[in-house]
Short mmCIF file of C-alpha atoms in Angstrom, two decimals:
data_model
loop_
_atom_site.label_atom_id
_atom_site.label_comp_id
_atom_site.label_asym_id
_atom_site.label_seq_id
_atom_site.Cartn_x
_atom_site.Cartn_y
_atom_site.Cartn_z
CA UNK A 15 53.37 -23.34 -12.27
CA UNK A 16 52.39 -22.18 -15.72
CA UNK A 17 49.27 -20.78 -14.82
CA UNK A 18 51.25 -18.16 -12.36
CA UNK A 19 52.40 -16.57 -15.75
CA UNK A 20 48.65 -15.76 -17.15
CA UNK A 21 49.61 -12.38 -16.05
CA UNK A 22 51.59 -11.92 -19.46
CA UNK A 23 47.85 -12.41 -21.29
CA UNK A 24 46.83 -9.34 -20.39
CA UNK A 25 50.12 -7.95 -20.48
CA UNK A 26 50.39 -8.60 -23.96
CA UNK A 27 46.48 -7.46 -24.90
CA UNK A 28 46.96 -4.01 -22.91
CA UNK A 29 50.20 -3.49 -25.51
CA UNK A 30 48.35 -4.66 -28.35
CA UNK A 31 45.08 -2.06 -27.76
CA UNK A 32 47.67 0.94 -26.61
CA UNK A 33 49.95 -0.06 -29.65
CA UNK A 34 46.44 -0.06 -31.86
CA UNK A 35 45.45 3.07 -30.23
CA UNK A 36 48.52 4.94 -30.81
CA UNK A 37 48.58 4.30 -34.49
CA UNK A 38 44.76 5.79 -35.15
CA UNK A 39 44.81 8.32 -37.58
CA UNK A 40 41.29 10.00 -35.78
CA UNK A 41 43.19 11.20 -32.70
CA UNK A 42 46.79 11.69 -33.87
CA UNK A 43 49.95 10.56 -32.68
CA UNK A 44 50.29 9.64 -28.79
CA UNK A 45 46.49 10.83 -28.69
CA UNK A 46 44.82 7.88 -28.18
CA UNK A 47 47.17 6.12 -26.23
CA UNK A 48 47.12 8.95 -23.89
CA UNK A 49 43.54 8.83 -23.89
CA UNK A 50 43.73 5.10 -22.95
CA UNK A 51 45.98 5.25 -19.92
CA UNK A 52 43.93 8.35 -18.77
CA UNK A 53 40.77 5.88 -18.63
CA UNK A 54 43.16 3.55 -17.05
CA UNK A 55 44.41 5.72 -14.38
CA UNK A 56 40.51 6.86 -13.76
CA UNK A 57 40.00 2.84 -12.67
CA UNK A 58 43.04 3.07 -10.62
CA UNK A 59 42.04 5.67 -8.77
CA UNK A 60 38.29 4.76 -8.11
CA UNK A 61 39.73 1.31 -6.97
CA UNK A 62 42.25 3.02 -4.60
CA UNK A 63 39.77 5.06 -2.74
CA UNK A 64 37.02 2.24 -2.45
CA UNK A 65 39.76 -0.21 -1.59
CA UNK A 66 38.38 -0.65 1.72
CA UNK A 67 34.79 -1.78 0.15
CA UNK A 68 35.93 -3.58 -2.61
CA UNK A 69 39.09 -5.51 -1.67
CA UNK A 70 39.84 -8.10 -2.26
CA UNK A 71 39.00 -8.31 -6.30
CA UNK A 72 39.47 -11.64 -6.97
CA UNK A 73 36.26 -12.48 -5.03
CA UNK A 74 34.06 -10.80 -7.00
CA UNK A 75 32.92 -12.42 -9.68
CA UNK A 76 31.19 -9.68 -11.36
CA UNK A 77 34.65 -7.86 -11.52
CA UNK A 78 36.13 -10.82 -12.68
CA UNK A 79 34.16 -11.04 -15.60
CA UNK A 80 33.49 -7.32 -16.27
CA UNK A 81 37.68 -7.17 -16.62
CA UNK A 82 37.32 -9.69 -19.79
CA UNK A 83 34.30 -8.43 -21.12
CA UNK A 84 35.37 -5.04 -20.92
CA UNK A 85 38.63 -5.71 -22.59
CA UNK A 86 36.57 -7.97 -25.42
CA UNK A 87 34.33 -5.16 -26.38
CA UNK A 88 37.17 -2.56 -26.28
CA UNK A 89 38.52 -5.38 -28.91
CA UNK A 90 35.13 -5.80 -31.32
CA UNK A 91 34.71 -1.47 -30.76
CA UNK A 92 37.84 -1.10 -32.15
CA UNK A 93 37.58 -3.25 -35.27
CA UNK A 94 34.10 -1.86 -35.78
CA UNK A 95 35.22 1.73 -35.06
CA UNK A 96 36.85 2.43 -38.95
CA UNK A 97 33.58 1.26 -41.02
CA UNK A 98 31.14 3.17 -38.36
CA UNK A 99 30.37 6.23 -40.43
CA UNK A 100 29.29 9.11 -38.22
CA UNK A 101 29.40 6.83 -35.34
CA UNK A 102 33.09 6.04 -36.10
CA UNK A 103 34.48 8.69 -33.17
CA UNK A 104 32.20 7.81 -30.84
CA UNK A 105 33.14 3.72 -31.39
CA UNK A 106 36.47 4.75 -30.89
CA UNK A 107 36.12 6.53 -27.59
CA UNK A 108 33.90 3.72 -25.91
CA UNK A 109 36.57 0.93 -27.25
CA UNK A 110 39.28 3.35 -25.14
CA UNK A 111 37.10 3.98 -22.39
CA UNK A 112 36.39 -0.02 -22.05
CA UNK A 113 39.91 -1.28 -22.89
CA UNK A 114 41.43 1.10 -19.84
CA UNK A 115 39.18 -0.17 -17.38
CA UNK A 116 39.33 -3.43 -18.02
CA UNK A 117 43.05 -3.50 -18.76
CA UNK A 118 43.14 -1.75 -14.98
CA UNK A 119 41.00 -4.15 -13.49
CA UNK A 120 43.50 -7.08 -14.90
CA UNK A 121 46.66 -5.55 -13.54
CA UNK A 122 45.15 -4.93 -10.12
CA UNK A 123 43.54 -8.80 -10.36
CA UNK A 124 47.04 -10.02 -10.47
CA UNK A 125 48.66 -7.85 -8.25
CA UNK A 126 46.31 -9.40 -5.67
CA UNK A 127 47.91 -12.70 -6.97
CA UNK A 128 51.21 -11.67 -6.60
CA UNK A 129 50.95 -9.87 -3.26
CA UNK A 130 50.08 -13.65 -1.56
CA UNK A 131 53.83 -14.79 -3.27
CA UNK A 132 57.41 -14.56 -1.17
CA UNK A 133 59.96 -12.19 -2.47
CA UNK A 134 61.87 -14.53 -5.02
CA UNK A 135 58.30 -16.03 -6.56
CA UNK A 136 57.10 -12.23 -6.92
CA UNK A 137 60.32 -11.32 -8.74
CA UNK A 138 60.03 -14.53 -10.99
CA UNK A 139 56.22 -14.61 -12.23
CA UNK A 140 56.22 -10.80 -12.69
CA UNK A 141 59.11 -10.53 -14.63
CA UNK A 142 58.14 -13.51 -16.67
CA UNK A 143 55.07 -11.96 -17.44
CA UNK A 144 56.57 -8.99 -18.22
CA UNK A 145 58.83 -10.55 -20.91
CA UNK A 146 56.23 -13.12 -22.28
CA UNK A 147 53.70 -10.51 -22.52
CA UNK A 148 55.76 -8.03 -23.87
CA UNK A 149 57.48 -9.82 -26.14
CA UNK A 150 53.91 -11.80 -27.64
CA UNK A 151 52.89 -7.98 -28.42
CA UNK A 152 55.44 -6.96 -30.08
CA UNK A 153 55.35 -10.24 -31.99
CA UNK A 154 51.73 -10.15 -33.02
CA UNK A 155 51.30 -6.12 -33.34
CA UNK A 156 51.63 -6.07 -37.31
CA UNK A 157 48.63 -8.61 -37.55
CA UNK A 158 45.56 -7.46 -39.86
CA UNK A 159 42.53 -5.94 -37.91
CA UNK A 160 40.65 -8.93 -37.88
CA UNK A 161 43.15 -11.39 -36.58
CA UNK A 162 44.12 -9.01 -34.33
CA UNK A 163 40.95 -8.90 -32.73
CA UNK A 164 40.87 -12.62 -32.49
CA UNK A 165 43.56 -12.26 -30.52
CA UNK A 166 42.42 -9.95 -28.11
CA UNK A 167 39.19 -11.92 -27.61
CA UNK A 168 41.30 -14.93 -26.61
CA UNK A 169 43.81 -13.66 -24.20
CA UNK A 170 41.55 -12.10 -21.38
CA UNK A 171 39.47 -15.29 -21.69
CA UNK A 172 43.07 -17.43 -21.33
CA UNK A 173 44.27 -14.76 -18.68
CA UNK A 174 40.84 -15.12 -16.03
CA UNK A 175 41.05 -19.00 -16.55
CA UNK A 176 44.55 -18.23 -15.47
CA UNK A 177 43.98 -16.40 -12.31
CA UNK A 178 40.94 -18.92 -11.24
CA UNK A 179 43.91 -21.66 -11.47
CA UNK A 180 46.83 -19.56 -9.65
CA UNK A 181 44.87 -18.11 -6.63
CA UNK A 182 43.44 -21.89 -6.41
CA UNK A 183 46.80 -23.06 -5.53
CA UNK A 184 47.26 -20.40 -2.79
CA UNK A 185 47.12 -21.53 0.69
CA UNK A 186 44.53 -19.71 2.68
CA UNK A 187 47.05 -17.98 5.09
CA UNK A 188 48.32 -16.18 2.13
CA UNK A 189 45.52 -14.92 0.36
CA UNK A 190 44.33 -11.29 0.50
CA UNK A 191 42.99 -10.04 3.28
CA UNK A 192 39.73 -7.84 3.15
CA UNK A 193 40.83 -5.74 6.30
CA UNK A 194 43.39 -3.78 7.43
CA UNK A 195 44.59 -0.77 9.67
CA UNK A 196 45.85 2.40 8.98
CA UNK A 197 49.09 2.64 7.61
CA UNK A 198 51.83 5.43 6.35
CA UNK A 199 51.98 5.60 2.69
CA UNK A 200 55.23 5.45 0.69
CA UNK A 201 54.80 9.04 -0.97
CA UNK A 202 58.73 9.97 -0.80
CA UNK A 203 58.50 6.51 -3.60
CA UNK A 204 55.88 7.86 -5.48
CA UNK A 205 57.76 11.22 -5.66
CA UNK A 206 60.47 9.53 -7.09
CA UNK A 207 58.70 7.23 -9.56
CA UNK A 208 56.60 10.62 -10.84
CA UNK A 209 60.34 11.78 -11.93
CA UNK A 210 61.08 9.56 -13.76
CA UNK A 211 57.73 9.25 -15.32
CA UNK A 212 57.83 12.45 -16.30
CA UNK A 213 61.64 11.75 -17.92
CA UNK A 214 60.64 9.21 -19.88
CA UNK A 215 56.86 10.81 -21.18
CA UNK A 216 59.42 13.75 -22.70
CA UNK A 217 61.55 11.48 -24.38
CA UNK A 218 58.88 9.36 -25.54
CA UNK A 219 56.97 11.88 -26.81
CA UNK A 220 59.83 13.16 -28.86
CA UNK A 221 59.69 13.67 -33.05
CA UNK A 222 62.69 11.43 -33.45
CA UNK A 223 62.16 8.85 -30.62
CA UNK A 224 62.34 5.21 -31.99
CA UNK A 225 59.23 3.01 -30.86
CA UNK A 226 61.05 -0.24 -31.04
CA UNK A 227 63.57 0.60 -28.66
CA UNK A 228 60.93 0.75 -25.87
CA UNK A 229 59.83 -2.43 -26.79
CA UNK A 230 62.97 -4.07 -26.72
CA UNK A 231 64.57 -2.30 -23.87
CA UNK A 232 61.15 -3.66 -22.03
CA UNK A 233 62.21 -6.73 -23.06
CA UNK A 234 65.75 -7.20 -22.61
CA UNK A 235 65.38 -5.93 -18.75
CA UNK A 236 62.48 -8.36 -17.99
CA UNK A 237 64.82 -11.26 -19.74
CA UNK A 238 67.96 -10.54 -17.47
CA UNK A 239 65.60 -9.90 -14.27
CA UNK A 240 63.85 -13.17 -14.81
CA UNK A 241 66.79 -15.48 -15.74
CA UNK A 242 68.57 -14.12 -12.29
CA UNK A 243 65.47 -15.76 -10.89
CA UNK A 244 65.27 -18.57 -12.68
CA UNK A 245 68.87 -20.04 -12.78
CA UNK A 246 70.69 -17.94 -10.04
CA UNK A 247 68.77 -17.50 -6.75
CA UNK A 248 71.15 -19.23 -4.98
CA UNK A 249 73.92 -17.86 -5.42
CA UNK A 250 72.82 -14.58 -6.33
CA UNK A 251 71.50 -12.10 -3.44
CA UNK A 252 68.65 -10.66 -4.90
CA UNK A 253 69.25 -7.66 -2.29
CA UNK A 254 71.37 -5.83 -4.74
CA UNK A 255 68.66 -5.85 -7.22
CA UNK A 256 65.43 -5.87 -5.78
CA UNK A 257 66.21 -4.10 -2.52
CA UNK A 258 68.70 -1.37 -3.60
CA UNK A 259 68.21 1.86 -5.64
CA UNK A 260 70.99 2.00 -7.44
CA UNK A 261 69.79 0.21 -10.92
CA UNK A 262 67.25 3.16 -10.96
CA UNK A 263 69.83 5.69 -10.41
CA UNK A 264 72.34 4.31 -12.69
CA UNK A 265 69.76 3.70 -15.83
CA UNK A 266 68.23 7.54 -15.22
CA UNK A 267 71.47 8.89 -15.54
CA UNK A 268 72.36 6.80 -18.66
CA UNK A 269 69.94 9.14 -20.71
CA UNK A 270 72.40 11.91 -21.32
CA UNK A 271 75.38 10.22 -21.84
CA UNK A 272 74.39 7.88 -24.40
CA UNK A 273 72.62 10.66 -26.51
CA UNK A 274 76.15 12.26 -27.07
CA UNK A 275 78.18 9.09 -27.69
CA UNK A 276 75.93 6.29 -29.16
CA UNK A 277 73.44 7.85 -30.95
CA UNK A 278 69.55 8.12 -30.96
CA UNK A 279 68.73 4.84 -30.97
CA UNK A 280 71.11 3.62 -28.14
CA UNK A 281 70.05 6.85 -26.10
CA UNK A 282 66.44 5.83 -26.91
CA UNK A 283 66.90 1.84 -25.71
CA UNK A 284 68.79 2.82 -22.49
CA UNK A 285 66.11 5.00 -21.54
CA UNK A 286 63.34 2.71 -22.21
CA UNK A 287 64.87 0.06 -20.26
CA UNK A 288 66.11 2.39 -17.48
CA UNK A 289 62.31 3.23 -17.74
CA UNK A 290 61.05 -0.65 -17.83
CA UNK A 291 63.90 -1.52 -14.45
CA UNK A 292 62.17 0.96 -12.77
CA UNK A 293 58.81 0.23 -13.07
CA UNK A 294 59.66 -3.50 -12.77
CA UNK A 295 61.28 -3.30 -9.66
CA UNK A 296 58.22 -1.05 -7.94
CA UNK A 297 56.18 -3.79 -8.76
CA UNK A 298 57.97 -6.50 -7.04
CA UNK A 299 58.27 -3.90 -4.02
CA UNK A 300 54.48 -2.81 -4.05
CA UNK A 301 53.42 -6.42 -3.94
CA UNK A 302 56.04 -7.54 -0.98
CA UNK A 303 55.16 -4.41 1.02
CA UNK A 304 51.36 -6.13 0.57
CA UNK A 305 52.71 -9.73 1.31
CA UNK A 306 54.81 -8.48 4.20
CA UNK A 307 51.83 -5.78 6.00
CA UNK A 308 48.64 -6.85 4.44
CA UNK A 309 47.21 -3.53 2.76
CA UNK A 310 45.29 -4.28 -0.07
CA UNK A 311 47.54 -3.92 -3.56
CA UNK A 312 44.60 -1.68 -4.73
CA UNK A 313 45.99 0.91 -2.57
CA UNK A 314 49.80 0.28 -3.02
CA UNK A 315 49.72 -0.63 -7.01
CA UNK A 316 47.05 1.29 -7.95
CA UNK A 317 48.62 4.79 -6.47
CA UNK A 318 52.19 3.33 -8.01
CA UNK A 319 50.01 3.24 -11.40
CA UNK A 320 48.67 6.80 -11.18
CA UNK A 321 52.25 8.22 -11.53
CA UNK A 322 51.33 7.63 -15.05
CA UNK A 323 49.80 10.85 -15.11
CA UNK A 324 53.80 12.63 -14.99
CA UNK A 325 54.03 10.57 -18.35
CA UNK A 326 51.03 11.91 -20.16
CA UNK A 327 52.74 15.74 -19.00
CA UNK A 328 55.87 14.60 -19.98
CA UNK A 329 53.76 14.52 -23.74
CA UNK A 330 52.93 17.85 -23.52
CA UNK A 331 57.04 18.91 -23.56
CA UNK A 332 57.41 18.44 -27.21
CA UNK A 333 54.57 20.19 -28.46
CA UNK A 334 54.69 23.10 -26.18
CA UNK A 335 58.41 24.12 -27.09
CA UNK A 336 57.29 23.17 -30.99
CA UNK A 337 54.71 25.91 -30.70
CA UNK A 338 57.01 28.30 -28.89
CA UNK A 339 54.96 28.05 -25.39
CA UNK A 340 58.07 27.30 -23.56
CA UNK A 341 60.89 30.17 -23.35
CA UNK A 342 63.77 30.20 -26.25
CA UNK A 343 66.40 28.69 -24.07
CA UNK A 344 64.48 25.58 -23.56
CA UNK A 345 65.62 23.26 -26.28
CA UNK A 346 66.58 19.61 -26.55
CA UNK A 347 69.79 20.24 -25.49
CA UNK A 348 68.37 22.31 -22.31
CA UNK A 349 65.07 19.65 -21.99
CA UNK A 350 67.92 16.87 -21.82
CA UNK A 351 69.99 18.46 -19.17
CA UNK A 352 67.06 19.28 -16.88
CA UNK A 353 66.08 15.81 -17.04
CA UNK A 354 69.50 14.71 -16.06
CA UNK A 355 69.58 16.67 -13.06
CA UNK A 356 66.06 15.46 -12.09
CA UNK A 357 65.99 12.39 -12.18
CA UNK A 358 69.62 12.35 -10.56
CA UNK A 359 68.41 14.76 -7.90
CA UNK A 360 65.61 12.19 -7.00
CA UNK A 361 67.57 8.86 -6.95
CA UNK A 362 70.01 11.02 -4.60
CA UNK A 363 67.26 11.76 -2.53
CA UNK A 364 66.16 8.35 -2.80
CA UNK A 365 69.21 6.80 -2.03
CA UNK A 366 70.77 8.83 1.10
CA UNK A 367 67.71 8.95 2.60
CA UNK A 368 67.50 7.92 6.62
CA UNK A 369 67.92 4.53 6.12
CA UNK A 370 70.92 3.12 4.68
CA UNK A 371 70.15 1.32 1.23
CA UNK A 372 70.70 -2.50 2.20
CA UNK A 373 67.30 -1.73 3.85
CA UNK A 374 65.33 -1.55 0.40
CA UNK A 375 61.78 -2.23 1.19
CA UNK A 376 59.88 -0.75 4.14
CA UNK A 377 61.60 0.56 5.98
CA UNK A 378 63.91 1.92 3.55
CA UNK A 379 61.04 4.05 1.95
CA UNK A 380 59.72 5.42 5.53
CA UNK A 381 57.09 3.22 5.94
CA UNK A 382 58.05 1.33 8.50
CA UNK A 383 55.76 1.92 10.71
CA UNK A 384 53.21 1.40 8.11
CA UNK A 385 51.17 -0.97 10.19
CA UNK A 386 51.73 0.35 13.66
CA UNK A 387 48.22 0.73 14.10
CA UNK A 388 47.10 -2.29 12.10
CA UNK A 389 45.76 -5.37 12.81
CA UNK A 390 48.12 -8.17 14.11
CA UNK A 391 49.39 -9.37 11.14
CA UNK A 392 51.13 -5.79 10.69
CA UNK A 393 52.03 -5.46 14.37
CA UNK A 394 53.88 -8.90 14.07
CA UNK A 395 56.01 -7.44 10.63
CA UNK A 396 56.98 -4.40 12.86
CA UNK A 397 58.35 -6.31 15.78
CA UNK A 398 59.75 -8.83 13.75
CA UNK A 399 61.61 -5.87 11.75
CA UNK A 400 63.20 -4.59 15.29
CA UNK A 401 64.26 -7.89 16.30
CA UNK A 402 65.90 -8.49 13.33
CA UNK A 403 67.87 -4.71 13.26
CA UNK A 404 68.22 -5.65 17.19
CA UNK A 405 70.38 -8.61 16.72
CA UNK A 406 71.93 -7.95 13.38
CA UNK A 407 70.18 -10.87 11.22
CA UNK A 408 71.28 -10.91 7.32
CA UNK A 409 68.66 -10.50 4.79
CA UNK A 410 68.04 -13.97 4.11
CA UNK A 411 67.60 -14.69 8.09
CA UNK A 412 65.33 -11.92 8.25
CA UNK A 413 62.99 -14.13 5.91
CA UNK A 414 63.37 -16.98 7.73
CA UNK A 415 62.71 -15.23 11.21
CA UNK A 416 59.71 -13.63 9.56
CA UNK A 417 58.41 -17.30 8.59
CA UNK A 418 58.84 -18.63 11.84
CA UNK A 419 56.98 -16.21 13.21
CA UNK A 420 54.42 -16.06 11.29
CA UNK A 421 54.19 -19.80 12.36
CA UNK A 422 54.37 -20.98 8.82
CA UNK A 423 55.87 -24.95 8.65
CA UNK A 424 59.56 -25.55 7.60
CA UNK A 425 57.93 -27.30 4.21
CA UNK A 426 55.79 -24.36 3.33
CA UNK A 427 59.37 -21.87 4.01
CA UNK A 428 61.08 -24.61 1.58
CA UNK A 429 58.39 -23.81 -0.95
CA UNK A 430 58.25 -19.89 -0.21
CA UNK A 431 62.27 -19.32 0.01
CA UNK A 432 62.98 -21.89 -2.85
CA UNK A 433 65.33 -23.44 -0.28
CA UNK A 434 66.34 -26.65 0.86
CA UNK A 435 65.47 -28.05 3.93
CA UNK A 436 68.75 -27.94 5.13
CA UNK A 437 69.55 -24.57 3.91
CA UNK A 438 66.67 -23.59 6.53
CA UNK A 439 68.15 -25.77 9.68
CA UNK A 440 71.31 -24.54 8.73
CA UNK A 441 69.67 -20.33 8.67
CA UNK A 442 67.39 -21.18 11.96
CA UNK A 443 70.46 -22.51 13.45
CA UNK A 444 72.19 -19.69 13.02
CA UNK A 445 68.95 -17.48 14.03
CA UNK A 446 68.72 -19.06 17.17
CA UNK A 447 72.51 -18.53 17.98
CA UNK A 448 71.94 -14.56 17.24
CA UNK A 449 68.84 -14.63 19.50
CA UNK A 450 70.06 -16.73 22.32
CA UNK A 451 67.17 -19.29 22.54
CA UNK A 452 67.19 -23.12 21.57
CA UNK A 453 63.56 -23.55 19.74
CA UNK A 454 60.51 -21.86 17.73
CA UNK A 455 57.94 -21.60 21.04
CA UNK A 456 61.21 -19.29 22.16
CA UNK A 457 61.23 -17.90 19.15
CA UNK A 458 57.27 -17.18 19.09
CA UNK A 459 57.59 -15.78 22.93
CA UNK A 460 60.06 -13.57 22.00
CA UNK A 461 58.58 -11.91 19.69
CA UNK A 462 55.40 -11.89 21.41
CA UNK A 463 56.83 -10.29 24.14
CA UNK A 464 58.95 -7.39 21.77
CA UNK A 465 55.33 -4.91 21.43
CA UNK A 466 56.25 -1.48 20.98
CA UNK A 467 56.24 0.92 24.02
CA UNK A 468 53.12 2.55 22.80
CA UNK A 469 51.25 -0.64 22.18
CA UNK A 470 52.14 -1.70 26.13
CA UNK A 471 51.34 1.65 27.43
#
């Protein structure tokens, strides 16, 4: 539905204001788009810690509307901000300060969104807002002040009218839930995604680094992403993109090579869009680990967000080794290298971790036990997940099995799994044969009766 992609609105107007507050001459280059995310990641983190108070967003009104009118002000602030006078600085600040919170507030609003989506529809409307909203910003970035406000006026406006319309369509089941137990949080992840945060904040913040490529290595990697989705699902296992490290791996270690042998500009695009993969693919992961054991997105996306923060140090590289703060030896040449190795080191670390890497999700990232104190919609993920390792399913009759336990119909799996309706007899079939049982109450006793030994003791 086209409403599932208002996500890209406030994609695009978060580029637009960072892209506007990059270029001001009051706060100098990178300045006041660091500035920006910082009042961004201060959102993210207030929401993360009063998740349990405030979850989900979607219901409050109040937020709702405070996300757009924040992110309209931050719009009108900023056009006012250059004919202020004395007050010009001050303008400026309060336009920052209101465009990161409400541009935080709007990411975390749709993750919500997303997080009640199966795996396939999360990889689709993401990464279709990511390449719509991308590309309308980099499209519309060179308009004069005035339209350009315009602009930013109208798309949180289209974007809530959006979300009203897409969690509308969501069947109760699915929709956030306002509770939920304690869980184990993916840091070994976050470790990882603060590498290569930190990578790409050096590189960005380089002399000689080449703004377009980021925008169309964002670009390119959300185009390939979402045509898999759209025109191969079926007969492309999404399990070697979206549940397997190696794309992250591969486009890290790309920065290096393609500085010596393709020049800036290449080097430049293949980190942005090793940068982009990796951020896109967290995403769709954050927002299944939500779908699959109910904790709120505000915890999941908005600590996935605050790795930011290894970006805005990253900044700091350049200027510190341009006013000799750093030790001689550490040049580009040196600054490259040690990037190399770290982000390799972490993908490594990533990828040969305790669980083999078909497992990507999780219990891949050590959090499968993430819910084993949780209420009963985590309990039933965990036993499901044993059942599954138990009797060897494949990935796709994992998602089935999960369905069916959940008790969901075999229209609403059709819908969820973009699958026929005999592509499902012909998986539950085979489900049943791995099991040993002969129908779904079987099905539902079995798994009712697979508790963990601590939950029966």
């Amino acid at each position: 539905m086209l409403c599932f992609f208002g996500f890209s609105f406030s994609r695009a107007a978060n580029d637009l204001l960072a892209h506007r507050f990059a270029l001001t001459g009051a706060l100098g280059p990178l300045w006041g788009e660091d500035l920006y995310s910082l009042a961004m990641l201060a959102a993210f983190l207030v929401c993360a810690v009063l998740a349990r108070k405030i979850a989900p967003l979607y219901r409050r009104a109040s937020i709702v509307r405070g996300a757009a009118g924040l992110a309209i002000a931050a719009a009108v602030l900023a056009l006012a901000s250059p004919v202020a006078g004395a007050a010009s600085s001050a303008l400026l600040m309060l336009s920052i300060a209101a465009g990161g919170v409400g541009g935080a507030l709007f990411i975390l609003l749709w993750a919500e969104f997303h997080s009640t989506l199966g795996p396939l529809r999360i990889v689709l409307y993401v990464s279709g807002a990511f390449l719509f909203g991308s590309t309308g910003a980099w499209l519309l970035q060179d308009l004069d002040p005035v339209r350009s406000t315009l602009v930013l006026v109208i798309l949180p406006l289209a974007s809530v009218w959006c979300l009203r319309q897409s969690f509308a369509r969501v069947a109760p089941m699915d929709l956030p839930r306002s509770v939920w137990g304690r869980y184990e949080f993916p840091w070994k992840l976050i470790a990882v995604l603060g590498v290569y945060e930190l990578a790409y904040g050096v590189w960005e913040a380089s002399p000689s680094f080449a703004w377009e490529a980021y925008a169309i290595g964002g670009i390119g990697v959300a185009l390939a992403v979402f045509a898999l989705a759209c025109f191969c699902s079926k007969r492309f296992d999404f399990a070697y993109v979206y549940r397997t490290p190696f794309a992250l791996m591969v486009c890290g270690l790309a920065m290096a090579p393609l500085t010596a042998t393709l020049g800036e500009f290449a080097s430049d695009l293949g980190v942005s869009a090793g940068y982009a993969l990796m951020f896109l693919v967290l995403t769709f992961l954050m927002c299944d680990l939500s779908h699959r054991y109910g904790v709120s997105v505000l915890v999941l996306c908005g600590m996935q967000e605050l790795t930011a923060a290894f970006r805005l140090l990253g900044h700091q590289v350049p200027t510190a080794m341009s006013h000799g703060a750093l030790p001689a030896f550490v040049d580009d040449s040196f600054v490259s290298m040690a990037l190399t190795i770290a982000v390799a080191v972490a993908s490594i670390a990533l990828l040969f971790g305790k669980e083999l890497p078909g497992k990507w999700g999780a219990s891949f990232f050590g959090v499968g036990t993430m819910a084993a104190e949780s209420e009963e919609h985590g309990l039933l993920a965990q036993r499901c997940a044993a059942l599954c390792e138990a009797h060897n399913l494949s990935p796709r009759e994992r998602e089935v099995f999960e369905l069916l336990a959940q008790g969901k119909r075999p229209s609403a799996i059709e819908r969820e799994l973009v699958i026929a309706n005999g592509t499902l007899k012909s998986h539950t079939r085979r489900i049943y044969q791995k099991l040993g049982i002969h129908s779904k109450k079987e099905l539902l006793a079995m798994v009712a009766a697979d508790e963990p030994a601590d939950a029966q003791a």
